[in-house]
mmCIF file of C-alpha atoms in Angstrom:
data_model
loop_
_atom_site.group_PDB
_atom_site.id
_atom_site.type_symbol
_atom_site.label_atom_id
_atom_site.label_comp_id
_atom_site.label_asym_id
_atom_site.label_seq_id
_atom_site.Cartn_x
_atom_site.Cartn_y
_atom_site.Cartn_z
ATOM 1 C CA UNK A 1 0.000 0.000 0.000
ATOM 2 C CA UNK A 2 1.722 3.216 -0.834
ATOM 3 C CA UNK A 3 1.315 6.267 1.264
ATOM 4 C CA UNK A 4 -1.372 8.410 -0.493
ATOM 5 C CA UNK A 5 -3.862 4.852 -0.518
ATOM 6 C CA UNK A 6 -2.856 5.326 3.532
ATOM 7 C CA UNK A 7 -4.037 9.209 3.636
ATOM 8 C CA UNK A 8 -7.625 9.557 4.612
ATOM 9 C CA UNK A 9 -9.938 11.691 1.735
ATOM 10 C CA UNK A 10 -10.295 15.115 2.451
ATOM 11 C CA UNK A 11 -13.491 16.357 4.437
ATOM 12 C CA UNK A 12 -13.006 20.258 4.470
ATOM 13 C CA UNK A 13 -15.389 22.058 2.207
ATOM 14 C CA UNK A 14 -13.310 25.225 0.996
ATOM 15 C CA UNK A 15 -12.699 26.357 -1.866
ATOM 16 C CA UNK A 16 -9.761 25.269 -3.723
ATOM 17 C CA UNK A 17 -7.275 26.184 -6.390
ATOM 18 C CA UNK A 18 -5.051 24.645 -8.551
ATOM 19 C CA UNK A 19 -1.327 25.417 -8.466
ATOM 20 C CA UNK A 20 0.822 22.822 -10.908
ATOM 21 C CA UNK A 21 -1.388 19.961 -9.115
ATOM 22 C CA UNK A 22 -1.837 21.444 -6.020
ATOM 23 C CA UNK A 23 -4.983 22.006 -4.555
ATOM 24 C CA UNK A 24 -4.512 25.353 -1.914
ATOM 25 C CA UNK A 25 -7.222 26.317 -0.178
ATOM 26 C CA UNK A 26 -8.749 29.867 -0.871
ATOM 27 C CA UNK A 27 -9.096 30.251 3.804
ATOM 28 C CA UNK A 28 -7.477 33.412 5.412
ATOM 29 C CA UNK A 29 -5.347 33.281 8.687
ATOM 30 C CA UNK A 30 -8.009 33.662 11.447
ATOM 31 C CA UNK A 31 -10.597 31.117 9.660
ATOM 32 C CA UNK A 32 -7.891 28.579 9.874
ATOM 33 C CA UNK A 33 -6.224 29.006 12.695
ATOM 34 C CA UNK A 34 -10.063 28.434 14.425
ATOM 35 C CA UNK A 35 -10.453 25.782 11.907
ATOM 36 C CA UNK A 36 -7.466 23.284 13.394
ATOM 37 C CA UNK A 37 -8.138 24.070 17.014
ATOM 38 C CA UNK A 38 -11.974 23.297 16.465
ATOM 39 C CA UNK A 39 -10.875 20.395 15.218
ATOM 40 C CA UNK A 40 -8.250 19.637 17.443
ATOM 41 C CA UNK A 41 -10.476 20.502 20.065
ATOM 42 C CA UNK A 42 -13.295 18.180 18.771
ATOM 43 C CA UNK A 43 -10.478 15.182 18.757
ATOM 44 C CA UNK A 44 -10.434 14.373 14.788
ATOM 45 C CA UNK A 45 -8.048 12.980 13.172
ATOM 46 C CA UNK A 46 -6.313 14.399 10.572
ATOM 47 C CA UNK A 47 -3.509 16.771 8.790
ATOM 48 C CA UNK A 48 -2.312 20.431 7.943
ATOM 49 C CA UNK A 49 0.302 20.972 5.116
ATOM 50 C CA UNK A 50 2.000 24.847 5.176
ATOM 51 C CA UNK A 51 3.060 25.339 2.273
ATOM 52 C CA UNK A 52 5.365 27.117 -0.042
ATOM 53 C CA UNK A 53 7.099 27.149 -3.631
ATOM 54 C CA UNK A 54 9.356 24.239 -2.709
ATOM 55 C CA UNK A 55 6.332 21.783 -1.846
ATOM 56 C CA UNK A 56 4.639 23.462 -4.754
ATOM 57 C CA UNK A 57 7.112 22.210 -7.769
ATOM 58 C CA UNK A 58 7.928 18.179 -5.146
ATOM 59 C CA UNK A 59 3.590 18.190 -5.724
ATOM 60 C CA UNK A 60 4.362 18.761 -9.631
ATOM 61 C CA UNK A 61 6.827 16.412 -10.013
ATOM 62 C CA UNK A 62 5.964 13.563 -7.678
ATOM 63 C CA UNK A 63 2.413 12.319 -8.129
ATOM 64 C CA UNK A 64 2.257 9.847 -5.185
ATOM 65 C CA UNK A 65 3.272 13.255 -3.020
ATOM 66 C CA UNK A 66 0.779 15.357 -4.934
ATOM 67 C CA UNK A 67 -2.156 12.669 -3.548
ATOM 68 C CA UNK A 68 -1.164 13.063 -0.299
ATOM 69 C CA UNK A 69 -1.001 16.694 0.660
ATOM 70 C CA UNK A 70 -3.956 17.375 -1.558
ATOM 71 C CA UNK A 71 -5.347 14.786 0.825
ATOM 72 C CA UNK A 72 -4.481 16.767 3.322
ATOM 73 C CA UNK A 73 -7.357 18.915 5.727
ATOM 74 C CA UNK A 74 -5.786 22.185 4.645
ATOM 75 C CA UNK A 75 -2.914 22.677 2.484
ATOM 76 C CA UNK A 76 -1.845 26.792 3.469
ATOM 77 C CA UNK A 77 0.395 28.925 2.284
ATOM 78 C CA UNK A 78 3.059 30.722 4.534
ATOM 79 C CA UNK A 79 4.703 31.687 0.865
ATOM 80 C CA UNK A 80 4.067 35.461 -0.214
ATOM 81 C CA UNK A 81 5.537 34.778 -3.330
ATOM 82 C CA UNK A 82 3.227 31.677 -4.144
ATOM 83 C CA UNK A 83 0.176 33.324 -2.518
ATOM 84 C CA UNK A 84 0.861 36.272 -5.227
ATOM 85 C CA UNK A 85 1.237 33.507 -7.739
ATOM 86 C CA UNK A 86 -2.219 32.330 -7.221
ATOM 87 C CA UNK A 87 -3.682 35.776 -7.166
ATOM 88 C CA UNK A 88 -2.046 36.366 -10.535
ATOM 89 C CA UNK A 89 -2.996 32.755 -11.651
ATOM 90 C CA UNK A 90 -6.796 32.836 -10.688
ATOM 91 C CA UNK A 91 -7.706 36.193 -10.857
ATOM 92 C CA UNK A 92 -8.250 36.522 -7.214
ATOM 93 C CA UNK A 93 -7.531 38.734 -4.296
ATOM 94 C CA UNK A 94 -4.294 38.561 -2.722
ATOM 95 C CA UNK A 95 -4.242 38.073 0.885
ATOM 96 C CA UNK A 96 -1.663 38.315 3.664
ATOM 97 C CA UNK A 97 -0.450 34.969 4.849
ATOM 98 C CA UNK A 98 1.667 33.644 8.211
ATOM 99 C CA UNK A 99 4.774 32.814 8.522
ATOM 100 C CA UNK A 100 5.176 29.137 9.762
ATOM 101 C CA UNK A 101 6.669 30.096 12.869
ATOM 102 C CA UNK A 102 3.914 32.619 13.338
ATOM 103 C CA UNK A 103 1.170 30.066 12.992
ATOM 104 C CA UNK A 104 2.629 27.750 15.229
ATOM 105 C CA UNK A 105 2.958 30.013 17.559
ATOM 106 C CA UNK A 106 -0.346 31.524 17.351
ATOM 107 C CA UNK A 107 -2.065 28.090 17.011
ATOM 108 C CA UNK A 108 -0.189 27.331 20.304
ATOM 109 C CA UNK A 109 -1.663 30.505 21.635
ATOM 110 C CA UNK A 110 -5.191 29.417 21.100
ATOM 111 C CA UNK A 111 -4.693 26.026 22.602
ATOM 112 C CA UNK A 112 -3.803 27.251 25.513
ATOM 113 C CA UNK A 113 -6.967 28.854 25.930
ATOM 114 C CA UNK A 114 -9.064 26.006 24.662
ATOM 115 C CA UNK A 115 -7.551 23.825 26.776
ATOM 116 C CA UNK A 116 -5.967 21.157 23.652
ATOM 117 C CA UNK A 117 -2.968 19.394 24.739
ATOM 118 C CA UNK A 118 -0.029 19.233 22.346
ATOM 119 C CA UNK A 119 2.695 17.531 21.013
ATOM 120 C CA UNK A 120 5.866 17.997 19.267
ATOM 121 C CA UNK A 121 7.460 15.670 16.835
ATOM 122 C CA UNK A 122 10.574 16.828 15.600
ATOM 123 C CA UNK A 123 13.936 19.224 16.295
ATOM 124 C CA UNK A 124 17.287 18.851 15.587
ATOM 125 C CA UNK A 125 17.826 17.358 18.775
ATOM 126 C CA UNK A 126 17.011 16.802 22.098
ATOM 127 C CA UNK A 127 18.392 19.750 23.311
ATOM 128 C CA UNK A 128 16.455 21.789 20.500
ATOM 129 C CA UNK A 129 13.078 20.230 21.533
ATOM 130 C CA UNK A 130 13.905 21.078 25.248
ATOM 131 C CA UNK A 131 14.702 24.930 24.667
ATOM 132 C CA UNK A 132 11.679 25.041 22.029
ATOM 133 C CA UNK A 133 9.071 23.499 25.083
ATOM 134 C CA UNK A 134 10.754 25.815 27.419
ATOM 135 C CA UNK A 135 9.853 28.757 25.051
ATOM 136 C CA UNK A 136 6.627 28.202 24.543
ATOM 137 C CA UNK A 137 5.566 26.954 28.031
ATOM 138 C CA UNK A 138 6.902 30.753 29.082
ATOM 139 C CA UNK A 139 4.917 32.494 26.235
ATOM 140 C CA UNK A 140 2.249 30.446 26.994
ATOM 141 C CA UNK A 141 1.830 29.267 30.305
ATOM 142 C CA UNK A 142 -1.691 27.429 30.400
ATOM 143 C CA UNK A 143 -0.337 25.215 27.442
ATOM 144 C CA UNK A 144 0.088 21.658 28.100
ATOM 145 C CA UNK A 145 2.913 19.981 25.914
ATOM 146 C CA UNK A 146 1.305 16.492 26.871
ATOM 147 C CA UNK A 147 4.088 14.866 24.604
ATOM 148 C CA UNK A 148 7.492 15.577 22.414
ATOM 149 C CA UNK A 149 10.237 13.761 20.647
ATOM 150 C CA UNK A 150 13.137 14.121 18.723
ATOM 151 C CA UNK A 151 13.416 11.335 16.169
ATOM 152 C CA UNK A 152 16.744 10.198 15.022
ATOM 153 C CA UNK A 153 17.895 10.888 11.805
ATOM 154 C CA UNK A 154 17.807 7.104 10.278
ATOM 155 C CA UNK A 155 14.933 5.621 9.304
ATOM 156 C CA UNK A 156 12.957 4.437 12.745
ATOM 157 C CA UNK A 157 12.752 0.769 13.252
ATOM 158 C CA UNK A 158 8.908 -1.295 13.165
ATOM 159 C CA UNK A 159 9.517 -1.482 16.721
ATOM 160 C CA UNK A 160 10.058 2.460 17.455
ATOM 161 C CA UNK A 161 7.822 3.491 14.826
ATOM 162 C CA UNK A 162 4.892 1.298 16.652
ATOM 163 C CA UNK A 163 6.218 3.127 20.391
ATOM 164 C CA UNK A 164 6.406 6.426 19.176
ATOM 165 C CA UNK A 165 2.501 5.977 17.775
ATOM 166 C CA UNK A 166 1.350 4.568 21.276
ATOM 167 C CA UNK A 167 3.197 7.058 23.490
ATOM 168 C CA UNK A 168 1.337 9.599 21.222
ATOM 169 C CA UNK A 169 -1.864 8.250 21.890
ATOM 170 C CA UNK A 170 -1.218 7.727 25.039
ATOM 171 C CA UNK A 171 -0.442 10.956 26.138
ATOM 172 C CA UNK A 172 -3.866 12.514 24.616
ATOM 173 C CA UNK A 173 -2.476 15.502 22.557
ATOM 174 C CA UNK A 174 -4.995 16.038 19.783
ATOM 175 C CA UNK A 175 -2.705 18.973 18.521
ATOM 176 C CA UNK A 176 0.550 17.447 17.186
ATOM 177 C CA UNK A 177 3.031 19.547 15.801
ATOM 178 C CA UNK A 178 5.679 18.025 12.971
ATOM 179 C CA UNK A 179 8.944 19.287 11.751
ATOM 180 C CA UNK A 180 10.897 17.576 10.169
ATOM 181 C CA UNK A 181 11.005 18.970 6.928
ATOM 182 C CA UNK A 182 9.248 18.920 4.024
ATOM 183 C CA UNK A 183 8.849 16.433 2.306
ATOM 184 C CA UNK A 184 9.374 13.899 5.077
ATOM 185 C CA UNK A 185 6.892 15.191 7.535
ATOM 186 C CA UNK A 186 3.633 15.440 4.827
ATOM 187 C CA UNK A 187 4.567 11.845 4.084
ATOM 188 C CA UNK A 188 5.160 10.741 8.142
ATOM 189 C CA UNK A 189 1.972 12.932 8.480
ATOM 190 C CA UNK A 190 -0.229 10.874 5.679
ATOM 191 C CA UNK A 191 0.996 7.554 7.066
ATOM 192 C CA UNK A 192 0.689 8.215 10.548
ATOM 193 C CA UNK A 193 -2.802 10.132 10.571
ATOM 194 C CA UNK A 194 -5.003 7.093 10.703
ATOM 195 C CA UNK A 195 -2.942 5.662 14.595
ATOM 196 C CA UNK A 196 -2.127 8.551 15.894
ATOM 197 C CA UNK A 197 -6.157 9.617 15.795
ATOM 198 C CA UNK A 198 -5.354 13.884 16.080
ATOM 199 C CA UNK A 199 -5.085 17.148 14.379
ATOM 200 C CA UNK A 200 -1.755 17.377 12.947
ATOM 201 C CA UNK A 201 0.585 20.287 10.816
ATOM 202 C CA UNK A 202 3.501 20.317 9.662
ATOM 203 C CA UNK A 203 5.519 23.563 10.746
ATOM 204 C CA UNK A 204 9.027 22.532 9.114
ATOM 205 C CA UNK A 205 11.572 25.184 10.317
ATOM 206 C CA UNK A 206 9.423 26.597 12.725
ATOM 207 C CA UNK A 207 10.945 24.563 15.478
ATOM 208 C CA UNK A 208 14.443 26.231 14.728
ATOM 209 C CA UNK A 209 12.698 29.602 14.581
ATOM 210 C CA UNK A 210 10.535 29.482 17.823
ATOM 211 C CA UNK A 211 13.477 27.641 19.701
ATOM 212 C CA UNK A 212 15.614 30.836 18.881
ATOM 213 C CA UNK A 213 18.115 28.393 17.051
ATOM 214 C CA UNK A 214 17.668 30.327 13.963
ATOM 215 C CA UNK A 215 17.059 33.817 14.039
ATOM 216 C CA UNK A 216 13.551 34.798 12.382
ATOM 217 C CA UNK A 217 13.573 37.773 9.919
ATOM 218 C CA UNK A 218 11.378 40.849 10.369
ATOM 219 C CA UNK A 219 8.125 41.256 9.939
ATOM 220 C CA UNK A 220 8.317 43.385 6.599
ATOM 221 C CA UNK A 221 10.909 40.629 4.942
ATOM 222 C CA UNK A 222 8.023 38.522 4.807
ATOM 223 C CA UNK A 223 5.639 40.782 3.955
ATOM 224 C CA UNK A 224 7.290 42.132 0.745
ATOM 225 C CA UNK A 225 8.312 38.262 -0.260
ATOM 226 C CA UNK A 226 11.795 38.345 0.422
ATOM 227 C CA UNK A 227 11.408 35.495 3.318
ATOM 228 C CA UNK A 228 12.959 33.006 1.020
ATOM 229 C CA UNK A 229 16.241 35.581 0.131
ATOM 230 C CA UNK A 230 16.231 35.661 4.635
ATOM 231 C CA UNK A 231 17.046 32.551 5.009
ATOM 232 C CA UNK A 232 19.726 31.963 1.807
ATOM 233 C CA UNK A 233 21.696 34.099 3.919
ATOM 234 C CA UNK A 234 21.221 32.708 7.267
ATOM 235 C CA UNK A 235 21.862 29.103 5.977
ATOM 236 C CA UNK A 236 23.342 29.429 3.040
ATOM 237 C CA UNK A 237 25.166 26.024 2.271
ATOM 238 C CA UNK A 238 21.776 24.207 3.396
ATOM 239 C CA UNK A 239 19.256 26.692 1.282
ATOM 240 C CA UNK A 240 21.181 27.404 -1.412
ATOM 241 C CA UNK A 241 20.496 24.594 -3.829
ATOM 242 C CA UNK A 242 16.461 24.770 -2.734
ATOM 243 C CA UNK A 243 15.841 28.290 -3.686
ATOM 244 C CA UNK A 244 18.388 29.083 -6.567
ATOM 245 C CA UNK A 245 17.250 25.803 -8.630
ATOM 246 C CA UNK A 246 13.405 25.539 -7.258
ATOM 247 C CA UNK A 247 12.170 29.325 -7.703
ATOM 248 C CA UNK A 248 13.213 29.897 -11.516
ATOM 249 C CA UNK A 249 11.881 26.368 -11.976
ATOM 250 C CA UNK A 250 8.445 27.472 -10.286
ATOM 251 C CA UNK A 251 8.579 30.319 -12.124
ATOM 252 C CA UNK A 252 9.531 28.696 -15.426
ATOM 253 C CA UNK A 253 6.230 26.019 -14.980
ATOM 254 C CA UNK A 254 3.839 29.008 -14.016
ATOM 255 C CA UNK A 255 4.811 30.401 -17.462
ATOM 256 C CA UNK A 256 4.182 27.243 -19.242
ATOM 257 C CA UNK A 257 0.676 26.693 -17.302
ATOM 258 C CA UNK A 258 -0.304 29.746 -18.211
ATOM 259 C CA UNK A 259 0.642 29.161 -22.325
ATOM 260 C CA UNK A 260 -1.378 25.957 -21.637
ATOM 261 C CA UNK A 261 -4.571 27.440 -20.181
ATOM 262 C CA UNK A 262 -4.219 30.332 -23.215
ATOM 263 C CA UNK A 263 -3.958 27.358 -26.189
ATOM 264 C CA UNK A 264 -7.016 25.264 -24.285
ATOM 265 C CA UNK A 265 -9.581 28.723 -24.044
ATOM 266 C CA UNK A 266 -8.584 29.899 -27.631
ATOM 267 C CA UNK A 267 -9.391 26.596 -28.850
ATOM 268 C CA UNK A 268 -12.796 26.583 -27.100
ATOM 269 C CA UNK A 269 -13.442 29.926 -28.754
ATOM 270 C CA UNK A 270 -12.672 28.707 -32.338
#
């Protein structure tokens, strides 16, 4: 059985639109945000993809990976630059999105106040994990981080995969939080969704970020859609293949799409 046959069909009702095969939903910030910690809060099982021009051109290329985040219960953008591109692409309003760190942290926010236990799955280590609880258990002192692990590097055994899945459960958080990068969290997400029985997202960096490991950029670097430039110069020999080979290829397939989409309504005209 491959992963996307594990992912469960999608049950959100928002509109969609199509970005080189994947399906982002048209949902601002605040409806979200209230979205995942109703859900969370209602105990349903299920999973978040934040998403950006990276995960946009893996979806193109990879269609097992395109099934299962447009699976997924909300695939958002944290991207300015792709949340411009489907403005452009669709013809519809642009609108402001979060930064990944932001929307863990504000998601974190709200489940303190709702009372929904969380857990974190990811981190570059132990120690990372430790300073990131620490962090938000200070910004946030009614949250309850009912669970969190670091997994190693190599691929877990049967045997730790099948602990890690009952320690989650056992602990109750119905609010699990996932970095470990895209694309290995969407697909640990997509297989896991169905044991683990909660609300899950995957935040990618935002561990780093909100564990003060990597300094965050400004507010207005994100704004204006220079997030991605940020971080090439924070972590440049990690980044720098990523963003100087993905972007002009995003951009090159956008062009192409929209050549496509001209040829297919000029046709229909004739």
């Amino acid at each position: 059985m491959t992963l996307a046959e594990l992912a469960p069909s999608r049950e959100m009702s928002s509109h969609r639109h199509n970005m080189l095969g994947m399906m982002l939903d048209d949902i601002v910030p605040s409806d979200y945000l209230d979205d995942i910690i109703g859900l969370a809060r209602d105990k349903r099982a299920g999973y978040c993809c934040v998403t950006n021009v990276h995960q946009c051109v893996l979806v193109h290329d990879d269609e097992e990976f395109r099934t299962l985040v447009n699976r997924a219960t909300l695939v958002i953008p944290d991207s300015v630059i792709l949340q411009r591109a489907r403005s452009l692409r669709h013809g519809v309003p642009f609108s402001a999105t979060m930064k990944g760190a932001d929307i863990m942290l504000e998601l974190c926010r709200r489940a303190a106040t709702a009372n929904v236990p969380i857990a974190l799955i990811g981190g570059r280590d132990d120690s990372v994990l430790e300073t990131l609880a620490a962090n938000l258990t200070e910004q946030f002192p009614a949250l309850r981080i009912a669970f969190s692990f670091s997994p190693p590097f190599r691929a877990p055994t049967h045997q730790e995969d099948e602990e890690l899945v009952r320690y989650i459960a056992a602990s109750d958080a119905s609010l699990v939080f996932v970095g470990l990068g895209c694309p290995k969290q969407e697909r640990w997400m997509a297989s896991h969704v169905k044991r683990v029985g909660a609300m899950m997202i995957g935040v990618g960096a935002a561990f780093d970020f909100n564990a003060g490991i990597v300094r965050p950029s400004p507010a207005w670097v994100h704004r204006y859609g220079f997030e991605w430039l940020y971080r090439l110069a924070s972590e440049p020999r990690r980044l720098w293949k990523r963003y100087l080979t993905t972007s002009p290829r995003f951009i090159w397939l956008l062009v192409k799409d929209a050549i496509r989409v001209e040829i297919l309504g000029r046709k229909q005209v004739l």
